[in-house]
CSV table of C-alpha atoms in Angstrom, one decimal:
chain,number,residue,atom,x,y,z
A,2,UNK,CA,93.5,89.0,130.8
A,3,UNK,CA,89.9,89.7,130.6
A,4,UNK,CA,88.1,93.1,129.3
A,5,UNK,CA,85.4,93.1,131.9
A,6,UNK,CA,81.9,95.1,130.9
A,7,UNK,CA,79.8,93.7,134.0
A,8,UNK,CA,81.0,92.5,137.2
A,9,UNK,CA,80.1,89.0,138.3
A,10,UNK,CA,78.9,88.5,142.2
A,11,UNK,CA,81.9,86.3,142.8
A,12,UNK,CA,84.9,88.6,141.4
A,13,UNK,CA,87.6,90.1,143.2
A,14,UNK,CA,88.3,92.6,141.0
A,15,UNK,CA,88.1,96.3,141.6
A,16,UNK,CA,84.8,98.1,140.3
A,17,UNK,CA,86.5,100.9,139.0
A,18,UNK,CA,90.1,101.9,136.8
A,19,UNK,CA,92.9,102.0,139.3
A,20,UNK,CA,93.8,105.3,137.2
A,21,UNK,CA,90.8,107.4,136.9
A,22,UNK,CA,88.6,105.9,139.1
A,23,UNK,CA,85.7,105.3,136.5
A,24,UNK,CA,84.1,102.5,135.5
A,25,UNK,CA,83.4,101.3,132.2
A,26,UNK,CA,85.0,98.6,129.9
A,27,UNK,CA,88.0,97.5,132.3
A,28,UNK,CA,91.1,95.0,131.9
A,29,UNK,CA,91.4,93.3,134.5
A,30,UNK,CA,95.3,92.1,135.7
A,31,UNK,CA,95.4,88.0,136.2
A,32,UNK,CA,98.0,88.4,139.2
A,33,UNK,CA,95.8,90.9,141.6
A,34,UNK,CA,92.4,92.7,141.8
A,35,UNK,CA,93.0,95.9,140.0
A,36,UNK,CA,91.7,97.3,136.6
A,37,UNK,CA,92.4,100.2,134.3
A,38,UNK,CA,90.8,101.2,130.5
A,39,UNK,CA,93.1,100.7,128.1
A,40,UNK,CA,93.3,103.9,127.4
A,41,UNK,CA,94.4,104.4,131.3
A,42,UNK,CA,97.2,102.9,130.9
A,43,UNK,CA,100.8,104.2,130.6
A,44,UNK,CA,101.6,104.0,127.3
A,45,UNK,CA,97.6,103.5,126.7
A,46,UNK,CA,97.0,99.8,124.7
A,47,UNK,CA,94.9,99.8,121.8
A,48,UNK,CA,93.7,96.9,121.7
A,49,UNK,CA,93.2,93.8,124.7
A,50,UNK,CA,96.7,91.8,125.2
A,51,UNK,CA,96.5,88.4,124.5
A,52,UNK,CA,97.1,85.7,126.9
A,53,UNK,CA,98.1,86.6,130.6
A,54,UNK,CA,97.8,90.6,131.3
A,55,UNK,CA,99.9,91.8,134.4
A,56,UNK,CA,99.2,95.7,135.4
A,57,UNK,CA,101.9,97.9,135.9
A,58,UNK,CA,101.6,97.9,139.8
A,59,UNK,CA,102.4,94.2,139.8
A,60,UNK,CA,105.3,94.2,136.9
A,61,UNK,CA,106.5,97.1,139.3
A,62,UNK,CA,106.5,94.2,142.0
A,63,UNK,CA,108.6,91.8,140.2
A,64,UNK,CA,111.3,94.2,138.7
A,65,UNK,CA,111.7,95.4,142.4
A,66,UNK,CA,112.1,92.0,143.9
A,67,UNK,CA,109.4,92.7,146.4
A,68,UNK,CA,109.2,89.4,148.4
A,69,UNK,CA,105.2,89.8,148.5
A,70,UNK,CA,105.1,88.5,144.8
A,71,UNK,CA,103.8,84.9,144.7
A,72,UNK,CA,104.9,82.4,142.2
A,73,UNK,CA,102.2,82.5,139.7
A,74,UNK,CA,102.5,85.9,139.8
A,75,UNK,CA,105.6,86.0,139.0
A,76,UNK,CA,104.9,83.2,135.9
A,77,UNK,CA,102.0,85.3,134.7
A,78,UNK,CA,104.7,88.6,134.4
A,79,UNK,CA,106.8,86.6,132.6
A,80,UNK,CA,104.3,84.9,130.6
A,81,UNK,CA,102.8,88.7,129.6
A,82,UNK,CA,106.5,89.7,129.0
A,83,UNK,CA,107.1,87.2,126.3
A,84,UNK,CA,103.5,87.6,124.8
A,85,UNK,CA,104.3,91.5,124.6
A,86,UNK,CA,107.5,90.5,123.1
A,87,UNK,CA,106.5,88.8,120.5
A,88,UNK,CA,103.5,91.2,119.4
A,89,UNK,CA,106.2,93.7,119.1
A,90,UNK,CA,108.5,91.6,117.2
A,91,UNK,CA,105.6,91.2,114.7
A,92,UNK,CA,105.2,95.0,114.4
A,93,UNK,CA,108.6,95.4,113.8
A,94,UNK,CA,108.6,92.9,111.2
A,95,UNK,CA,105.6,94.2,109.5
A,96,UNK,CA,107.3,98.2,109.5
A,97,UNK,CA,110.6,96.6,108.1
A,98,UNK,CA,108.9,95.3,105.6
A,99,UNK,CA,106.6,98.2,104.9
A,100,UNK,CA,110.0,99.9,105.0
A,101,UNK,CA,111.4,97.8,102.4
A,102,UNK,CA,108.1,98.2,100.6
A,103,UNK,CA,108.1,102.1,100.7
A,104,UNK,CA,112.1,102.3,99.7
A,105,UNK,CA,111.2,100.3,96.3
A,106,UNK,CA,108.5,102.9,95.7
A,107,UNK,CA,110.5,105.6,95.9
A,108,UNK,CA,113.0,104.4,93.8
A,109,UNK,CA,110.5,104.0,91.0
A,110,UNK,CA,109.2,107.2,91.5
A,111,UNK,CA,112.8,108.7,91.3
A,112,UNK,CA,113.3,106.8,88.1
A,113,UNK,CA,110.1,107.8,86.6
A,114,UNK,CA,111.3,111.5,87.7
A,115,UNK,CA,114.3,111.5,86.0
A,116,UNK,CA,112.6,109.8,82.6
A,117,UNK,CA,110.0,112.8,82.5
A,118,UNK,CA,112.5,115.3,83.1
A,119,UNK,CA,114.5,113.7,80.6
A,120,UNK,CA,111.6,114.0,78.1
A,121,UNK,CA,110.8,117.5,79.1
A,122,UNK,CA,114.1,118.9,78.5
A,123,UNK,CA,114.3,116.8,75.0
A,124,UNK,CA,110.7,118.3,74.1
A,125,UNK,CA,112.0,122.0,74.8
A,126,UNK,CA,115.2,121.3,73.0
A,127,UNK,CA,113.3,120.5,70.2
A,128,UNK,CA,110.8,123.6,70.3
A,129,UNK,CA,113.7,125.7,70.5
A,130,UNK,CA,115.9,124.0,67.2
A,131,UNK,CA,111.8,124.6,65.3
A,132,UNK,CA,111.8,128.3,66.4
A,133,UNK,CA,115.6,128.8,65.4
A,134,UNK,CA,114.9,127.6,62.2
A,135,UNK,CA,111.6,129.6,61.8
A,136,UNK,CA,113.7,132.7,62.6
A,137,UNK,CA,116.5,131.8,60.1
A,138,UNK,CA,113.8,131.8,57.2
């Protein structure tokens, strides 16, 4: 995978996003010619994949069984697949533990909640003994 911002003379690669049909800053797939922006994409990327970046017309390929699909084509799927995989693992780790994070801050806040309500109900009980009291004399 390889976020192209000039072509080179020698470079297969399409000029322009398979998508819109722009040019620009353009990923380029590692198994056939085409590009898209990031943005392009269905769901868009926000950033460039790591390793081996297969489009969507070529994944398409493979989970089709089209016969057209050569081998390293079909290594470099795979090979994006499990480098997708594990990005999204790591996202999932990082929200369950921003999760874990955000459940321990609420149950503080709860806590501090019921301690201030606590004190708010002692500090009008008292107010109200002081003005019975006044009213009795």
């Amino acid at each position: 995978m390889v976020l192209c911002i000039f072509q080179q003379e020698d470079d297969i690669h399409e000029d322009y996003c398979t998508v819109c049909k722009r040019s620009g800053q353009l990923l380029l797939c590692d198994t056939c010619s085409r590009v898209y922006h990031l943005e392009c994409l269905e769901p868009p990327l926000k950033t460039i994949p790591k390793g081996v970046w297969v489009c969507p017309r070529c994944q398409e390929k493979v989970l089709k069984k089209e016969d057209n699909v050569s081998w390293p084509g079909t290594l470099a799927i795979v090979h994006s697949y499990l480098a997708h995989k594990a990005v999204k693992e790591e996202e999932k780790r990082k929200l369950l533990k921003r999760g874990t994070e955000l459940k321990s801050e609420h149950e503080q806040l709860e806590e501090k909640d019921r301690l201030l309500s606590n004190a708010v109900t002692k500090c009008l009980e008292k107010k109200t003994v002081k003005a019975r009291y006044r009213v009795k004399e």
